[in-house]
Amino acid sequence: MLQTPASFTPLMAPQQDAAPLSFVFHGGRLLVREADLGLPDEAAVRSLALDPPRLQPVGLLDDRYCQAAWVDDEALAPPGHAWRGLRSLFGEFDEGHLGVAARACQIAEWARTHRFCGACGSGTVLAAGERCFKCVNCGHMAYPRISPAMMVLIRNGDKVLLALHTQSAVKRFVPLAGFLEAGETIEEAVHREVFEEVGLRVHNLRYFGSQSWPFPHSLMIAFTADYLDGDIRTDPNEISEARWFGPGDEWPERVAHVSISSMLVDSHRPPGR
């Protein structure tokens, strides 16, 4: 599953390193060598002539310093390098590096969008000892944006509910999902989203697991729940189709366990399906 490796330690302050692992982004795409999909070496990074504020500390991976950066012009890619979306690297890129890249992508985007204060427009600087930009004028503090979202697999006897999400980049039947509202608990979000998206009520919520999902800055919090009552009534703005899948049905194809969604589905997949 896409996640930060156990050998990773986050860092809030930059370190000097002659050969860091550099995760450089443009528009959410990672700079890699075309020949082997490796990260750019120090010479390639130097050729970008990045201002120091564009280099942000990420952490240590197996005691090797990792940093995130961004560029505004995709034409700056050094010869022999290309920009690749993180999704396109699933199954091709080093698994540990991909997990750190997911974290670095969010840090780079946070740094890019918080160079100036959102309250007064003045410049910002990194606060000491934490992942935070602080306004030099009014003191407003901005931390990396994290958007919590619920995910739920609804069970009804030996069947589960899966849906095609209208706005999803992946056209595949998956569990229901949606973002939390301000002031809402994750459990309240599950009940609200289920009723809004498919018109059902559920109970017996059980926590399944969570995953940071950098598209662009989500935290997926997954549950199972049991069907209580109601008939499927989809919101066409959110769901194009939703239906029950049981032992006798043709299930969605198996996919690699990159996301917690696929793990949640496969934990309930009937044998042979």
PDB file of C-alpha atoms in Angstrom:
ATOM      1  CA  MET A   1       0.000   0.000   0.000  1.00  0.00           C
ATOM      2  CA  LEU A   2       1.188   3.522  -0.756  1.00  0.00           C
ATOM      3  CA  GLN A   3       2.600   4.675   2.577  1.00  0.00           C
ATOM      4  CA  THR A   4       5.724   6.094   4.185  1.00  0.00           C
ATOM      5  CA  PRO A   5       8.281   3.303   4.822  1.00  0.00           C
ATOM      6  CA  ALA A   6       8.996   2.246   8.408  1.00  0.00           C
ATOM      7  CA  SER A   7      12.636   3.287   7.887  1.00  0.00           C
ATOM      8  CA  PHE A   8      11.593   6.912   7.349  1.00  0.00           C
ATOM      9  CA  THR A   9      12.012   9.651   9.982  1.00  0.00           C
ATOM     10  CA  PRO A  10      10.428  13.078   9.371  1.00  0.00           C
ATOM     11  CA  LEU A  11      12.534  16.222   9.719  1.00  0.00           C
ATOM     12  CA  MET A  12      11.344  19.792  10.227  1.00  0.00           C
ATOM     13  CA  ALA A  13      14.708  21.507   9.668  1.00  0.00           C
ATOM     14  CA  PRO A  14      16.970  21.263   6.594  1.00  0.00           C
ATOM     15  CA  GLN A  15      20.258  19.383   6.776  1.00  0.00           C
ATOM     16  CA  GLN A  16      23.461  19.596   4.789  1.00  0.00           C
ATOM     17  CA  ASP A  17      23.940  16.555   2.588  1.00  0.00           C
ATOM     18  CA  ALA A  18      26.252  16.135  -0.390  1.00  0.00           C
ATOM     19  CA  ALA A  19      23.904  13.684  -2.116  1.00  0.00           C
ATOM     20  CA  PRO A  20      20.310  14.076  -0.893  1.00  0.00           C
ATOM     21  CA  LEU A  21      17.298  12.305  -2.324  1.00  0.00           C
ATOM     22  CA  SER A  22      15.573  15.175  -4.125  1.00  0.00           C
ATOM     23  CA  PHE A  23      11.869  14.986  -4.950  1.00  0.00           C
ATOM     24  CA  VAL A  24      11.281  17.838  -7.404  1.00  0.00           C
ATOM     25  CA  PHE A  25       7.755  18.584  -8.628  1.00  0.00           C
ATOM     26  CA  HIS A  26       5.940  20.570 -11.254  1.00  0.00           C
ATOM     27  CA  GLY A  27       2.159  20.604 -11.114  1.00  0.00           C
ATOM     28  CA  GLY A  28       2.124  17.508  -8.927  1.00  0.00           C
ATOM     29  CA  ARG A  29       4.396  15.562 -11.294  1.00  0.00           C
ATOM     30  CA  LEU A  30       7.737  14.185 -10.121  1.00  0.00           C
ATOM     31  CA  LEU A  31      11.042  14.724 -11.913  1.00  0.00           C
ATOM     32  CA  VAL A  32      12.668  11.366 -12.777  1.00  0.00           C
ATOM     33  CA  ARG A  33      15.396  10.081 -15.041  1.00  0.00           C
ATOM     34  CA  GLU A  34      13.931   8.739 -18.271  1.00  0.00           C
ATOM     35  CA  ALA A  35      16.391   5.851 -18.504  1.00  0.00           C
ATOM     36  CA  ASP A  36      15.608   4.144 -15.193  1.00  0.00           C
ATOM     37  CA  LEU A  37      12.954   6.252 -13.399  1.00  0.00           C
ATOM     38  CA  GLY A  38      15.503   7.179 -10.752  1.00  0.00           C
ATOM     39  CA  LEU A  39      15.517  10.485  -8.904  1.00  0.00           C
ATOM     40  CA  PRO A  40      17.687  13.309 -10.301  1.00  0.00           C
ATOM     41  CA  ASP A  41      21.234  13.411  -8.967  1.00  0.00           C
ATOM     42  CA  GLU A  42      22.733  16.442  -7.239  1.00  0.00           C
ATOM     43  CA  ALA A  43      24.170  17.835 -10.497  1.00  0.00           C
ATOM     44  CA  ALA A  44      20.736  17.742 -12.141  1.00  0.00           C
ATOM     45  CA  VAL A  45      19.159  19.452  -9.131  1.00  0.00           C
ATOM     46  CA  ARG A  46      21.858  22.157  -9.115  1.00  0.00           C
ATOM     47  CA  SER A  47      21.130  22.844 -12.792  1.00  0.00           C
ATOM     48  CA  LEU A  48      17.632  23.946 -11.780  1.00  0.00           C
ATOM     49  CA  ALA A  49      19.154  26.881  -9.817  1.00  0.00           C
ATOM     50  CA  LEU A  50      16.504  26.643  -7.124  1.00  0.00           C
ATOM     51  CA  ASP A  51      16.196  29.397  -4.552  1.00  0.00           C
ATOM     52  CA  PRO A  52      16.762  28.028  -0.999  1.00  0.00           C
ATOM     53  CA  PRO A  53      13.083  28.512   0.052  1.00  0.00           C
ATOM     54  CA  ARG A  54      12.077  26.130  -2.734  1.00  0.00           C
ATOM     55  CA  LEU A  55      13.994  23.313  -1.027  1.00  0.00           C
ATOM     56  CA  GLN A  56      12.060  21.932   1.915  1.00  0.00           C
ATOM     57  CA  PRO A  57      13.135  19.242   4.405  1.00  0.00           C
ATOM     58  CA  VAL A  58      11.147  16.007   4.270  1.00  0.00           C
ATOM     59  CA  GLY A  59      13.076  13.527   6.416  1.00  0.00           C
ATOM     60  CA  LEU A  60      15.542  10.662   6.506  1.00  0.00           C
ATOM     61  CA  LEU A  61      15.027   7.458   4.535  1.00  0.00           C
ATOM     62  CA  ASP A  62      17.449   4.798   5.765  1.00  0.00           C
ATOM     63  CA  ASP A  63      19.548   7.692   7.181  1.00  0.00           C
ATOM     64  CA  ARG A  64      19.641   9.454   3.810  1.00  0.00           C
ATOM     65  CA  TYR A  65      18.380  13.033   3.740  1.00  0.00           C
ATOM     66  CA  CYS A  66      15.279  13.677   1.618  1.00  0.00           C
ATOM     67  CA  GLN A  67      14.144  17.076   0.385  1.00  0.00           C
ATOM     68  CA  ALA A  68      11.188  18.373  -1.619  1.00  0.00           C
ATOM     69  CA  ALA A  69      11.216  21.155  -4.192  1.00  0.00           C
ATOM     70  CA  TRP A  70       9.106  22.608  -6.975  1.00  0.00           C
ATOM     71  CA  VAL A  71       9.624  24.516 -10.219  1.00  0.00           C
ATOM     72  CA  ASP A  72       7.190  26.771 -12.067  1.00  0.00           C
ATOM     73  CA  ASP A  73       8.300  25.893 -15.614  1.00  0.00           C
ATOM     74  CA  GLU A  74       8.181  22.296 -16.833  1.00  0.00           C
ATOM     75  CA  ALA A  75      10.711  23.214 -19.534  1.00  0.00           C
ATOM     76  CA  LEU A  76      13.338  23.334 -16.784  1.00  0.00           C
ATOM     77  CA  ALA A  77      13.591  19.532 -16.748  1.00  0.00           C
ATOM     78  CA  PRO A  78      17.290  18.678 -17.333  1.00  0.00           C
ATOM     79  CA  PRO A  79      18.202  16.613 -20.405  1.00  0.00           C
ATOM     80  CA  GLY A  80      17.342  12.951 -19.928  1.00  0.00           C
ATOM     81  CA  HIS A  81      14.667  13.716 -17.335  1.00  0.00           C
ATOM     82  CA  ALA A  82      10.870  13.873 -17.493  1.00  0.00           C
ATOM     83  CA  TRP A  83       7.865  14.768 -15.323  1.00  0.00           C
ATOM     84  CA  ARG A  84       5.724  11.827 -14.217  1.00  0.00           C
ATOM     85  CA  GLY A  85       2.475  11.778 -12.252  1.00  0.00           C
ATOM     86  CA  LEU A  86       2.692   9.677  -9.094  1.00  0.00           C
ATOM     87  CA  ARG A  87      -0.198   7.458 -10.195  1.00  0.00           C
ATOM     88  CA  SER A  88       1.702   6.558 -13.371  1.00  0.00           C
ATOM     89  CA  LEU A  89       4.618   5.341 -11.237  1.00  0.00           C
ATOM     90  CA  PHE A  90       2.627   2.717  -9.294  1.00  0.00           C
ATOM     91  CA  GLY A  91       4.343  -0.617  -9.841  1.00  0.00           C
ATOM     92  CA  GLU A  92       7.298   0.985 -11.675  1.00  0.00           C
ATOM     93  CA  PHE A  93       9.005   3.194  -9.092  1.00  0.00           C
ATOM     94  CA  ASP A  94      10.967   2.070  -6.040  1.00  0.00           C
ATOM     95  CA  GLU A  95       8.292   1.387  -3.409  1.00  0.00           C
ATOM     96  CA  GLY A  96      10.087   3.139  -0.554  1.00  0.00           C
ATOM     97  CA  HIS A  97      10.905   6.169  -2.690  1.00  0.00           C
ATOM     98  CA  LEU A  98       7.288   6.341  -3.890  1.00  0.00           C
ATOM     99  CA  GLY A  99       6.022   6.418  -0.316  1.00  0.00           C
ATOM    100  CA  VAL A 100       8.332   9.319   0.515  1.00  0.00           C
ATOM    101  CA  ALA A 101       7.446  11.004  -2.801  1.00  0.00           C
ATOM    102  CA  ALA A 102       3.793  11.009  -1.754  1.00  0.00           C
ATOM    103  CA  ARG A 103       4.741  12.905   1.405  1.00  0.00           C
ATOM    104  CA  ALA A 104       7.199  15.179  -0.422  1.00  0.00           C
ATOM    105  CA  CYS A 105       4.564  16.102  -3.004  1.00  0.00           C
ATOM    106  CA  GLN A 106       2.276  17.454  -0.288  1.00  0.00           C
ATOM    107  CA  ILE A 107       5.116  19.346   1.401  1.00  0.00           C
ATOM    108  CA  ALA A 108       6.227  20.920  -1.895  1.00  0.00           C
ATOM    109  CA  GLU A 109       2.688  22.043  -2.716  1.00  0.00           C
ATOM    110  CA  TRP A 110       2.230  23.440   0.794  1.00  0.00           C
ATOM    111  CA  ALA A 111       5.484  25.407   0.478  1.00  0.00           C
ATOM    112  CA  ARG A 112       4.577  26.661  -3.004  1.00  0.00           C
ATOM    113  CA  THR A 113       1.180  27.968  -1.904  1.00  0.00           C
ATOM    114  CA  HIS A 114       2.247  29.522   1.422  1.00  0.00           C
ATOM    115  CA  ARG A 115       5.086  31.834   0.445  1.00  0.00           C
ATOM    116  CA  PHE A 116       2.783  34.693   1.405  1.00  0.00           C
ATOM    117  CA  CYS A 117       0.410  35.106   4.329  1.00  0.00           C
ATOM    118  CA  GLY A 118      -3.218  34.305   3.617  1.00  0.00           C
ATOM    119  CA  ALA A 119      -4.335  36.910   6.172  1.00  0.00           C
ATOM    120  CA  CYS A 120      -2.284  40.028   5.341  1.00  0.00           C
ATOM    121  CA  GLY A 121      -0.254  39.135   2.228  1.00  0.00           C
ATOM    122  CA  SER A 122       3.171  39.575   3.818  1.00  0.00           C
ATOM    123  CA  GLY A 123       6.005  37.092   3.345  1.00  0.00           C
ATOM    124  CA  THR A 124       6.361  33.973   5.476  1.00  0.00           C
ATOM    125  CA  VAL A 125       9.255  32.065   7.033  1.00  0.00           C
ATOM    126  CA  LEU A 126       9.570  28.549   8.378  1.00  0.00           C
ATOM    127  CA  ALA A 127       8.798  28.399  12.087  1.00  0.00           C
ATOM    128  CA  ALA A 128      11.492  26.750  14.191  1.00  0.00           C
ATOM    129  CA  GLY A 129      10.873  23.169  15.231  1.00  0.00           C
ATOM    130  CA  GLU A 130       7.646  22.497  13.350  1.00  0.00           C
ATOM    131  CA  ARG A 131       6.215  22.113   9.860  1.00  0.00           C
ATOM    132  CA  CYS A 132       4.732  25.586   9.732  1.00  0.00           C
ATOM    133  CA  PHE A 133       5.048  28.844   7.819  1.00  0.00           C
ATOM    134  CA  LYS A 134       4.726  31.972   9.975  1.00  0.00           C
ATOM    135  CA  CYS A 135       3.900  35.426   8.696  1.00  0.00           C
ATOM    136  CA  VAL A 136       6.685  37.931   9.360  1.00  0.00           C
ATOM    137  CA  ASN A 137       4.101  40.697   9.864  1.00  0.00           C
ATOM    138  CA  CYS A 138       0.961  39.442  11.637  1.00  0.00           C
ATOM    139  CA  GLY A 139       2.218  36.080  12.936  1.00  0.00           C
ATOM    140  CA  HIS A 140      -0.439  34.016  11.139  1.00  0.00           C
ATOM    141  CA  MET A 141       0.647  30.359  11.068  1.00  0.00           C
ATOM    142  CA  ALA A 142      -0.032  27.948   8.199  1.00  0.00           C
ATOM    143  CA  TYR A 143       0.456  24.196   8.520  1.00  0.00           C
ATOM    144  CA  PRO A 144       0.319  21.655   5.661  1.00  0.00           C
ATOM    145  CA  ARG A 145      -3.227  21.145   4.451  1.00  0.00           C
ATOM    146  CA  ILE A 146      -4.677  17.723   5.254  1.00  0.00           C
ATOM    147  CA  SER A 147      -8.215  16.935   4.108  1.00  0.00           C
ATOM    148  CA  PRO A 148      -9.809  14.050   6.059  1.00  0.00           C
ATOM    149  CA  ALA A 149     -12.214  11.886   4.084  1.00  0.00           C
ATOM    150  CA  MET A 150     -14.319   8.946   5.146  1.00  0.00           C
ATOM    151  CA  MET A 151     -14.570   5.672   3.224  1.00  0.00           C
ATOM    152  CA  VAL A 152     -17.111   2.972   4.027  1.00  0.00           C
ATOM    153  CA  LEU A 153     -17.967  -0.504   2.800  1.00  0.00           C
ATOM    154  CA  ILE A 154     -21.620  -1.245   3.607  1.00  0.00           C
ATOM    155  CA  ARG A 155     -22.474  -4.884   4.379  1.00  0.00           C
ATOM    156  CA  ASN A 156     -25.909  -6.418   3.952  1.00  0.00           C
ATOM    157  CA  GLY A 157     -25.777 -10.110   4.823  1.00  0.00           C
ATOM    158  CA  ASP A 158     -23.341 -11.673   2.341  1.00  0.00           C
ATOM    159  CA  LYS A 159     -23.467  -8.654   0.017  1.00  0.00           C
ATOM    160  CA  VAL A 160     -21.585  -5.352   0.014  1.00  0.00           C
ATOM    161  CA  LEU A 161     -22.405  -2.031  -1.645  1.00  0.00           C
ATOM    162  CA  LEU A 162     -19.975  -0.647  -4.240  1.00  0.00           C
ATOM    163  CA  ALA A 163     -20.394   2.420  -6.410  1.00  0.00           C
ATOM    164  CA  LEU A 164     -19.078   4.238  -9.460  1.00  0.00           C
ATOM    165  CA  HIS A 165     -18.132   7.753  -8.372  1.00  0.00           C
ATOM    166  CA  THR A 166     -18.992  10.370 -10.987  1.00  0.00           C
ATOM    167  CA  GLN A 167     -15.865  12.499 -10.452  1.00  0.00           C
ATOM    168  CA  SER A 168     -13.385   9.686  -9.858  1.00  0.00           C
ATOM    169  CA  ALA A 169     -10.352   9.371 -12.122  1.00  0.00           C
ATOM    170  CA  VAL A 170     -10.709   5.579 -11.866  1.00  0.00           C
ATOM    171  CA  LYS A 171     -13.909   4.163 -13.391  1.00  0.00           C
ATOM    172  CA  ARG A 172     -14.275   1.157 -11.131  1.00  0.00           C
ATOM    173  CA  PHE A 173     -16.793   0.054  -8.498  1.00  0.00           C
ATOM    174  CA  VAL A 174     -15.367   1.054  -5.102  1.00  0.00           C
ATOM    175  CA  PRO A 175     -16.612   1.811  -1.564  1.00  0.00           C
ATOM    176  CA  LEU A 176     -18.390   5.078  -0.862  1.00  0.00           C
ATOM    177  CA  ALA A 177     -16.173   8.012   0.119  1.00  0.00           C
ATOM    178  CA  GLY A 178     -16.490  11.694   0.899  1.00  0.00           C
ATOM    179  CA  PHE A 179     -14.839  14.609   2.693  1.00  0.00           C
ATOM    180  CA  LEU A 180     -15.663  15.768   6.194  1.00  0.00           C
ATOM    181  CA  GLU A 181     -17.490  19.020   6.825  1.00  0.00           C
ATOM    182  CA  ALA A 182     -16.245  21.576   9.354  1.00  0.00           C
ATOM    183  CA  GLY A 183     -17.280  20.635  12.900  1.00  0.00           C
ATOM    184  CA  GLU A 184     -18.199  17.072  11.913  1.00  0.00           C
ATOM    185  CA  THR A 185     -16.945  13.818  13.435  1.00  0.00           C
ATOM    186  CA  ILE A 186     -15.793  11.069  11.115  1.00  0.00           C
ATOM    187  CA  GLU A 187     -18.750   8.912  12.205  1.00  0.00           C
ATOM    188  CA  GLU A 188     -21.205  11.715  11.440  1.00  0.00           C
ATOM    189  CA  ALA A 189     -19.598  12.094   8.019  1.00  0.00           C
ATOM    190  CA  VAL A 190     -20.124   8.399   7.279  1.00  0.00           C
ATOM    191  CA  HIS A 191     -23.836   8.587   8.086  1.00  0.00           C
ATOM    192  CA  ARG A 192     -24.305  11.860   6.167  1.00  0.00           C
ATOM    193  CA  GLU A 193     -22.390  10.803   3.056  1.00  0.00           C
ATOM    194  CA  VAL A 194     -24.085   7.413   2.840  1.00  0.00           C
ATOM    195  CA  PHE A 195     -27.532   8.984   3.024  1.00  0.00           C
ATOM    196  CA  GLU A 196     -26.669  11.794   0.596  1.00  0.00           C
ATOM    197  CA  GLU A 197     -24.993   9.571  -1.976  1.00  0.00           C
ATOM    198  CA  VAL A 198     -27.189   6.439  -1.972  1.00  0.00           C
ATOM    199  CA  GLY A 199     -30.168   7.149   0.327  1.00  0.00           C
ATOM    200  CA  LEU A 200     -29.359   4.405   2.855  1.00  0.00           C
ATOM    201  CA  ARG A 201     -28.968   4.367   6.614  1.00  0.00           C
ATOM    202  CA  VAL A 202     -26.277   2.294   8.306  1.00  0.00           C
ATOM    203  CA  HIS A 203     -25.181   1.245  11.800  1.00  0.00           C
ATOM    204  CA  ASN A 204     -22.455  -0.790  13.549  1.00  0.00           C
ATOM    205  CA  LEU A 205     -19.567   1.278  12.197  1.00  0.00           C
ATOM    206  CA  ARG A 206     -16.177  -0.410  12.588  1.00  0.00           C
ATOM    207  CA  TYR A 207     -12.810   1.221  11.925  1.00  0.00           C
ATOM    208  CA  PHE A 208     -10.815  -0.553   9.183  1.00  0.00           C
ATOM    209  CA  GLY A 209      -7.696   1.582   8.665  1.00  0.00           C
ATOM    210  CA  SER A 210      -6.338   4.847   7.265  1.00  0.00           C
ATOM    211  CA  GLN A 211      -4.027   6.045   4.518  1.00  0.00           C
ATOM    212  CA  SER A 212      -2.487   9.331   3.482  1.00  0.00           C
ATOM    213  CA  TRP A 213      -3.482   9.857  -0.157  1.00  0.00           C
ATOM    214  CA  PRO A 214      -1.582  12.667  -1.923  1.00  0.00           C
ATOM    215  CA  PHE A 215      -4.155  13.504  -4.610  1.00  0.00           C
ATOM    216  CA  PRO A 216      -3.698  16.172  -3.574  1.00  0.00           C
ATOM    217  CA  HIS A 217      -3.727  16.061   0.271  1.00  0.00           C
ATOM    218  CA  SER A 218      -6.312  13.595   1.582  1.00  0.00           C
ATOM    219  CA  LEU A 219      -6.323  11.393   4.654  1.00  0.00           C
ATOM    220  CA  MET A 220      -8.573   8.400   3.910  1.00  0.00           C
ATOM    221  CA  ILE A 221     -10.223   6.931   7.024  1.00  0.00           C
ATOM    222  CA  ALA A 222     -11.919   3.648   6.187  1.00  0.00           C
ATOM    223  CA  PHE A 223     -14.799   1.880   7.929  1.00  0.00           C
ATOM    224  CA  THR A 224     -17.185  -0.989   7.499  1.00  0.00           C
ATOM    225  CA  ALA A 225     -20.847  -0.538   8.394  1.00  0.00           C
ATOM    226  CA  ASP A 226     -23.984  -2.681   8.355  1.00  0.00           C
ATOM    227  CA  TYR A 227     -27.060  -1.815   6.310  1.00  0.00           C
ATOM    228  CA  LEU A 228     -29.959  -0.581   8.438  1.00  0.00           C
ATOM    229  CA  ASP A 229     -32.728   0.498   6.055  1.00  0.00           C
ATOM    230  CA  GLY A 230     -33.606   2.354   2.846  1.00  0.00           C
ATOM    231  CA  ASP A 231     -33.546   1.767  -0.899  1.00  0.00           C
ATOM    232  CA  ILE A 232     -30.671   2.753  -3.155  1.00  0.00           C
ATOM    233  CA  ARG A 233     -31.279   6.269  -4.465  1.00  0.00           C
ATOM    234  CA  THR A 234     -28.152   7.757  -5.996  1.00  0.00           C
ATOM    235  CA  ASP A 235     -27.156  11.404  -6.183  1.00  0.00           C
ATOM    236  CA  PRO A 236     -26.174  11.764  -9.876  1.00  0.00           C
ATOM    237  CA  ASN A 237     -23.747  14.567  -9.017  1.00  0.00           C
ATOM    238  CA  GLU A 238     -21.738  12.122  -6.897  1.00  0.00           C
ATOM    239  CA  ILE A 239     -22.643   8.564  -7.937  1.00  0.00           C
ATOM    240  CA  SER A 240     -23.347   7.284 -11.438  1.00  0.00           C
ATOM    241  CA  GLU A 241     -24.264   3.770 -10.248  1.00  0.00           C
ATOM    242  CA  ALA A 242     -24.400   1.841  -6.967  1.00  0.00           C
ATOM    243  CA  ARG A 243     -25.384  -1.778  -6.375  1.00  0.00           C
ATOM    244  CA  TRP A 244     -24.966  -4.779  -4.127  1.00  0.00           C
ATOM    245  CA  PHE A 245     -22.286  -7.363  -4.890  1.00  0.00           C
ATOM    246  CA  GLY A 246     -22.727 -10.874  -3.500  1.00  0.00           C
ATOM    247  CA  PRO A 247     -21.084 -14.303  -3.878  1.00  0.00           C
ATOM    248  CA  GLY A 248     -22.905 -15.003  -7.139  1.00  0.00           C
ATOM    249  CA  ASP A 249     -22.082 -11.689  -8.825  1.00  0.00           C
ATOM    250  CA  GLU A 250     -19.223 -10.708 -11.103  1.00  0.00           C
ATOM    251  CA  TRP A 251     -16.999  -8.533  -8.908  1.00  0.00           C
ATOM    252  CA  PRO A 252     -14.746  -5.675 -10.002  1.00  0.00           C
ATOM    253  CA  GLU A 253     -11.349  -6.891 -11.141  1.00  0.00           C
ATOM    254  CA  ARG A 254      -8.613  -7.226  -8.555  1.00  0.00           C
ATOM    255  CA  VAL A 255      -6.071  -4.428  -8.511  1.00  0.00           C
ATOM    256  CA  ALA A 256      -2.773  -4.029  -6.703  1.00  0.00           C
ATOM    257  CA  HIS A 257      -3.102  -2.972  -3.063  1.00  0.00           C
ATOM    258  CA  VAL A 258      -1.836   0.556  -3.659  1.00  0.00           C
ATOM    259  CA  SER A 259      -4.856   2.134  -1.981  1.00  0.00           C
ATOM    260  CA  ILE A 260      -6.789   1.290   1.159  1.00  0.00           C
ATOM    261  CA  SER A 261      -9.872   1.115  -1.075  1.00  0.00           C
ATOM    262  CA  SER A 262      -8.636  -2.035  -2.815  1.00  0.00           C
ATOM    263  CA  MET A 263      -7.679  -3.579   0.540  1.00  0.00           C
ATOM    264  CA  LEU A 264     -11.145  -2.851   1.936  1.00  0.00           C
ATOM    265  CA  VAL A 265     -12.853  -4.457  -1.062  1.00  0.00           C
ATOM    266  CA  ASP A 266     -10.612  -7.529  -1.114  1.00  0.00           C
ATOM    267  CA  SER A 267     -11.122  -8.103   2.614  1.00  0.00           C
ATOM    268  CA  HIS A 268     -14.770  -8.861   1.729  1.00  0.00           C
ATOM    269  CA  ARG A 269     -14.300 -10.439  -1.710  1.00  0.00           C
ATOM    270  CA  PRO A 270     -15.844 -13.944  -1.943  1.00  0.00           C
ATOM    271  CA  PRO A 271     -13.483 -16.828  -2.798  1.00  0.00           C
ATOM    272  CA  GLY A 272     -12.943 -17.077  -6.530  1.00  0.00           C
ATOM    273  CA  ARG A 273     -14.210 -13.545  -7.193  1.00  0.00           C
TER     274      ARG A 273
END
